[in-house]
Amino acid sequence: MKTLVLVEHDNTEVKDATLAAVTAASKLGEVHLLVAGADCAGVADAAAKIAGVGKVHLADDAAYKDMLAENIAPLAAKLMADHDAFVAPATTTGKNIAPRVAALLDVMQISEVMSVEGDKTFTRPIYAGNAIATVESTEDKLVLTVRGTAFDKAEAEGGSGTVETVETTGNAGTSEFVSRELAKSERPELTSASVVVSGGRALKDAETFEEYITPLADKLGAAIGASRAAVDAGYVPNDYQVGQTGKIVAPEAYFAIGISGAIQHLAGMKDSKTIIAINKDEDAPIFQVADIGLVADLFKAVPELTEKL
Amino acid sequence: MKILVPVKRVIDYNVKPRVKADGSGVDLANVKMSMNPFDEIAVEEAIRIKEAGNAEEIVAVSVGPAKAQETLRTALAMGADRAILVESDEDLEPLAVAKILKAIVEEEQPGLVLLGKQSISDDSNQTGQMLAALLDRPQGTFANTITLEGDSITVKREIDGGLETVKLTLPAIVTTDLRLNEPRYASLPNIMKAKKKPLDTKSPADFGVDTAPRLKTLKVSEPPVRQAGEKVEDVDALVAKIKALGIA
Ligand SMILES: Cc1cc2nc3c(=O)[nH]c(=O)nc-3n(C[C@H](O)[C@H](O)[C@H](O)COP(=O)(O)OP(=O)(O)OC[C@H]3O[C@@H](n4cnc5c(N)ncnc54)[C@H](O)[C@@H]3O)c2cc1C
Ligand SMILES: Nc1ncnc2c1ncn2[C@@H]1O[C@H](COP(=O)(O)O)[C@@H](O)[C@H]1O
């Protein structure tokens, strides 16, 4: 089988999410990559070095600069004439583009693949991960998005793929990129950090969240996450949300602080190796999944913990 | 402008889903069902656009069992004007739903289709993007804020690194994220009024759509259960545990 993996990048660097998708694709067969962007030859060269990669298809055109689905999907669909599976990371970029590719190919997509069970058989979570479905595709071509925490990352170095330039499919002309507000942070990235400290509604407001969560995260070299309630209330930006409809994380250690443990939150973090919960309610559902629990007022416990670590 | 809002009947988000013992699926018998929460956000946004004078009519559509009428009545009670039920007892895949929606869009010619970003049942996150592809129209997924201006719509999107803004030419497809708005509750008088609003019933065959599934579900199983660990007495004990794990 020949796969085509969508490389996630910012025209300068290959994003880590790509590497898990490469691993998933390599379980199906030959791995080809698609680098679509503008002035992104450097990305294609870097992508060619990913271990196990065969060909890198480079589409370099201003129309691809901002990964607009309207422009990328026709390109991917065209290249799929010579490939059997389109594989994208289940990031907001992959989720935006892959279903559009699937529809152009008249194929049902399999979302958030967690394991490859056979040529056409995969597992995926449904109902906020409260059930795992094993699904088999009956289609000639596959379109998959891949859950990053479910596959090891392919080695970024060591491969010797070849870069081949492909023709642009042009600009659909119906959408236009305006701007991007990206949070700049020195912290590890939430989905790949080995320690995550998350705060919930109990943190009261943005200042309090910062005052209690940040020093602990600093001490642990951790990424910061949050529950939906904390995001909705504006304590932290939207991209901190961990859960069914936010980010999926599986760090070595996950700290849930003042988070009740709703199923939608658990869906995003219950594959963490060790879960540590601090909550003042001893019956909070988070304690049903926590390896280590402390029933305490976080406003006392967290500063003490930060101090003593 | 007309706005089309597809709404799905799903398990209520407060219910903990249980896998059936025979591994054939999730047990939905006697389980509370509601409108998919992202679709409530879509209905709310459509109403706000109409209230701002930028739309004349809101049409809610659901593809699902006869009971999905209840979901459509909820949309009508919130403020949609008219509803279409495409009745099907099968749980149709996003591609089939998108094809049915495409046919409805061609009939109704809405300027905007507002969908949820994801059903909390199948967690697919596909239908809006597929519909946009089938119609060859622009898509603004995971919308945090939308602004209409003449023949275009500006969508601020929730993305992994933060927020991104795109400008789309109408007609367009938009899918909602959690922060777009807070949906209203339907008032009792509006629930009563909604009973008299028009609700058409159709079938997938009326649109000539082949709804045969493309994926076979071989089995549905419980995820590995996590055992609750232990509770520690105080912060000192917690520190000791954390150090023993080598995290700090
Ligand atoms: C469609 C949909 C999608 C959703 N997606 C997500 C998602 O992706 N991620 C997500 O997180 N949620 C999601 N939710 C929301 C989810 O259902 C919960 O509402 C949310 O997770 C609750 O956040 P919380 O635990 O911070 O708040 P709460 O449930 O209010 O819990 C706060 C906790 O803090 C504790 N507490 C209060 N004060 C203190 C103190 N001083 N010290 C210690 N503990 C204290 C309380 O005991 C309580 O357990 C979604 C909901 C819907 C409907
Ligand atoms: N059966 C359906 N009837 C109406 N709308 C649907 C249906 N299935 C999906 N949708 C719409 O598509 C969105 C995304 O669903 P999904 O692709 O299944 O995650 C939902 O939030 C709805 O707006």
mmCIF file with all atom_site columns, C-alpha atoms and ligand atoms in Angstrom, chain A residues 99 111 124, chain B residues 5-10 36-40 42 61-65 68 72 84 86 90-95 97-98 101 114-130 174-176, ligand 2:
data_model
loop_
_atom_site.group_PDB
_atom_site.id
_atom_site.type_symbol
_atom_site.label_atom_id
_atom_site.label_alt_id
_atom_site.label_comp_id
_atom_site.label_asym_id
_atom_site.label_entity_id
_atom_site.label_seq_id
_atom_site.pdbx_PDB_ins_code
_atom_site.Cartn_x
_atom_site.Cartn_y
_atom_site.Cartn_z
_atom_site.occupancy
_atom_site.B_iso_or_equiv
_atom_site.pdbx_formal_charge
_atom_site.auth_seq_id
_atom_site.auth_comp_id
_atom_site.auth_asym_id
_atom_site.auth_atom_id
_atom_site.pdbx_PDB_model_num
ATOM   1  C CA  . PRO A 1 99  ? -12.596 15.284 5.611  1.00 0.00 ? 99  PRO A CA  1
ATOM   2  C CA  . SER A 1 111 ? -11.155 9.865  12.553 1.00 0.00 ? 111 SER A CA  1
ATOM   3  C CA  . ARG A 1 124 ? -10.962 4.724  17.153 1.00 0.00 ? 124 ARG A CA  1
ATOM   4  C CA  . VAL B 2 5   ? -28.614 24.589 10.589 1.00 0.00 ? 5   VAL B CA  1
ATOM   5  C CA  . PRO B 2 6   ? -28.122 20.814 10.679 1.00 0.00 ? 6   PRO B CA  1
ATOM   6  C CA  . VAL B 2 7   ? -28.845 19.439 14.158 1.00 0.00 ? 7   VAL B CA  1
ATOM   7  C CA  . LYS B 2 8   ? -28.197 15.933 15.374 1.00 0.00 ? 8   LYS B CA  1
ATOM   8  C CA  . ARG B 2 9   ? -29.974 13.982 18.079 1.00 0.00 ? 9   ARG B CA  1
ATOM   9  C CA  . VAL B 2 10  ? -27.341 12.437 20.338 1.00 0.00 ? 10  VAL B CA  1
ATOM   10 C CA  . ASN B 2 36  ? -25.733 17.804 20.048 1.00 0.00 ? 36  ASN B CA  1
ATOM   11 C CA  . PRO B 2 37  ? -24.303 20.687 22.154 1.00 0.00 ? 37  PRO B CA  1
ATOM   12 C CA  . PHE B 2 38  ? -22.303 22.144 19.252 1.00 0.00 ? 38  PHE B CA  1
ATOM   13 C CA  . ASP B 2 39  ? -25.521 22.290 17.229 1.00 0.00 ? 39  ASP B CA  1
ATOM   14 C CA  . GLU B 2 40  ? -27.241 24.287 19.960 1.00 0.00 ? 40  GLU B CA  1
ATOM   15 C CA  . ALA B 2 42  ? -25.048 26.786 15.795 1.00 0.00 ? 42  ALA B CA  1
ATOM   16 C CA  . VAL B 2 61  ? -32.469 19.992 9.420  1.00 0.00 ? 61  VAL B CA  1
ATOM   17 C CA  . SER B 2 62  ? -31.960 16.681 11.118 1.00 0.00 ? 62  SER B CA  1
ATOM   18 C CA  . VAL B 2 63  ? -31.128 13.332 9.610  1.00 0.00 ? 63  VAL B CA  1
ATOM   19 C CA  . GLY B 2 64  ? -32.220 10.627 11.985 1.00 0.00 ? 64  GLY B CA  1
ATOM   20 C CA  . PRO B 2 65  ? -35.052 8.569  13.484 1.00 0.00 ? 65  PRO B CA  1
ATOM   21 C CA  . ALA B 2 68  ? -35.264 13.503 15.939 1.00 0.00 ? 68  ALA B CA  1
ATOM   22 C CA  . LEU B 2 72  ? -35.987 19.879 15.605 1.00 0.00 ? 72  LEU B CA  1
ATOM   23 C CA  . ILE B 2 84  ? -36.860 19.388 7.813  1.00 0.00 ? 84  ILE B CA  1
ATOM   24 C CA  . VAL B 2 86  ? -34.831 13.390 6.840  1.00 0.00 ? 86  VAL B CA  1
ATOM   25 C CA  . GLU B 2 90  ? -29.838 3.827  10.406 1.00 0.00 ? 90  GLU B CA  1
ATOM   26 C CA  . ASP B 2 91  ? -27.221 5.967  12.063 1.00 0.00 ? 91  ASP B CA  1
ATOM   27 C CA  . LEU B 2 92  ? -25.865 7.464  8.846  1.00 0.00 ? 92  LEU B CA  1
ATOM   28 C CA  . GLU B 2 93  ? -22.185 8.176  8.325  1.00 0.00 ? 93  GLU B CA  1
ATOM   29 C CA  . PRO B 2 94  ? -20.984 11.772 7.924  1.00 0.00 ? 94  PRO B CA  1
ATOM   30 C CA  . LEU B 2 95  ? -20.430 11.308 4.168  1.00 0.00 ? 95  LEU B CA  1
ATOM   31 C CA  . VAL B 2 97  ? -25.316 13.038 5.879  1.00 0.00 ? 97  VAL B CA  1
ATOM   32 C CA  . ALA B 2 98  ? -23.180 15.519 3.919  1.00 0.00 ? 98  ALA B CA  1
ATOM   33 C CA  . LEU B 2 101 ? -27.342 18.167 3.231  1.00 0.00 ? 101 LEU B CA  1
ATOM   34 C CA  . LEU B 2 114 ? -23.909 26.517 10.340 1.00 0.00 ? 114 LEU B CA  1
ATOM   35 C CA  . LEU B 2 115 ? -23.031 23.091 11.733 1.00 0.00 ? 115 LEU B CA  1
ATOM   36 C CA  . GLY B 2 116 ? -21.475 21.841 14.933 1.00 0.00 ? 116 GLY B CA  1
ATOM   37 C CA  . LYS B 2 117 ? -17.798 20.989 14.738 1.00 0.00 ? 117 LYS B CA  1
ATOM   38 C CA  . GLN B 2 118 ? -18.346 17.507 16.103 1.00 0.00 ? 118 GLN B CA  1
ATOM   39 C CA  . SER B 2 119 ? -21.080 15.128 17.233 1.00 0.00 ? 119 SER B CA  1
ATOM   40 C CA  . ILE B 2 120 ? -20.388 14.029 20.783 1.00 0.00 ? 120 ILE B CA  1
ATOM   41 C CA  . SER B 2 121 ? -21.578 10.533 19.848 1.00 0.00 ? 121 SER B CA  1
ATOM   42 C CA  . ASP B 2 122 ? -19.443 9.467  16.889 1.00 0.00 ? 122 ASP B CA  1
ATOM   43 C CA  . ASP B 2 123 ? -16.855 12.205 17.507 1.00 0.00 ? 123 ASP B CA  1
ATOM   44 C CA  . SER B 2 124 ? -16.210 12.327 13.747 1.00 0.00 ? 124 SER B CA  1
ATOM   45 C CA  . ASN B 2 125 ? -15.659 16.033 13.133 1.00 0.00 ? 125 ASN B CA  1
ATOM   46 C CA  . GLN B 2 126 ? -16.244 15.578 9.406  1.00 0.00 ? 126 GLN B CA  1
ATOM   47 C CA  . THR B 2 127 ? -19.695 16.532 8.177  1.00 0.00 ? 127 THR B CA  1
ATOM   48 C CA  . GLY B 2 128 ? -19.189 20.289 7.709  1.00 0.00 ? 128 GLY B CA  1
ATOM   49 C CA  . GLN B 2 129 ? -15.899 19.893 5.873  1.00 0.00 ? 129 GLN B CA  1
ATOM   50 C CA  . MET B 2 130 ? -17.389 17.182 3.654  1.00 0.00 ? 130 MET B CA  1
ATOM   51 C CA  . VAL B 2 174 ? -19.128 27.306 9.158  1.00 0.00 ? 174 VAL B CA  1
ATOM   52 C CA  . THR B 2 175 ? -18.728 24.861 12.057 1.00 0.00 ? 175 THR B CA  1
ATOM   53 C CA  . THR B 2 176 ? -19.039 26.001 15.664 1.00 0.00 ? 176 THR B CA  1
HETATM 54 N N1  . LIG C 3 .   ? -27.586 13.058 11.338 1.00 0.00 ? 2   LIG C N1  1
HETATM 55 C C1  . LIG C 3 .   ? -27.346 14.368 11.331 1.00 0.00 ? 2   LIG C C1  1
HETATM 56 N N2  . LIG C 3 .   ? -28.366 15.245 11.200 1.00 0.00 ? 2   LIG C N2  1
HETATM 57 C C2  . LIG C 3 .   ? -28.132 16.572 11.203 1.00 0.00 ? 2   LIG C C2  1
HETATM 58 N N3  . LIG C 3 .   ? -26.926 17.120 11.322 1.00 0.00 ? 2   LIG C N3  1
HETATM 59 C C3  . LIG C 3 .   ? -25.880 16.298 11.450 1.00 0.00 ? 2   LIG C C3  1
HETATM 60 C C4  . LIG C 3 .   ? -26.030 14.884 11.464 1.00 0.00 ? 2   LIG C C4  1
HETATM 61 N N4  . LIG C 3 .   ? -24.799 14.336 11.613 1.00 0.00 ? 2   LIG C N4  1
HETATM 62 C C5  . LIG C 3 .   ? -23.927 15.359 11.699 1.00 0.00 ? 2   LIG C C5  1
HETATM 63 N N5  . LIG C 3 .   ? -24.579 16.544 11.600 1.00 0.00 ? 2   LIG C N5  1
HETATM 64 C C6  . LIG C 3 .   ? -23.988 17.903 11.666 1.00 0.00 ? 2   LIG C C6  1
HETATM 65 O O1  . LIG C 3 .   ? -22.587 17.792 11.473 1.00 0.00 ? 2   LIG C O1  1
HETATM 66 C C7  . LIG C 3 .   ? -21.878 18.201 12.640 1.00 0.00 ? 2   LIG C C7  1
HETATM 67 C C8  . LIG C 3 .   ? -20.615 17.396 12.808 1.00 0.00 ? 2   LIG C C8  1
HETATM 68 O O2  . LIG C 3 .   ? -20.919 16.038 13.011 1.00 0.00 ? 2   LIG C O2  1
HETATM 69 P P1  . LIG C 3 .   ? -19.860 14.843 12.877 1.00 0.00 ? 2   LIG C P1  1
HETATM 70 O O3  . LIG C 3 .   ? -19.170 15.028 11.570 1.00 0.00 ? 2   LIG C O3  1
HETATM 71 O O4  . LIG C 3 .   ? -20.706 13.603 12.915 1.00 0.00 ? 2   LIG C O4  1
HETATM 72 O O5  . LIG C 3 .   ? -18.942 14.949 14.050 1.00 0.00 ? 2   LIG C O5  1
HETATM 73 C C9  . LIG C 3 .   ? -22.896 18.105 13.762 1.00 0.00 ? 2   LIG C C9  1
HETATM 74 O O6  . LIG C 3 .   ? -22.557 18.974 14.821 1.00 0.00 ? 2   LIG C O6  1
HETATM 75 C C10 . LIG C 3 .   ? -24.181 18.509 13.043 1.00 0.00 ? 2   LIG C C10 1
HETATM 76 O O7  . LIG C 3 .   ? -24.260 19.919 12.886 1.00 0.00 ? 2   LIG C O7  1
#
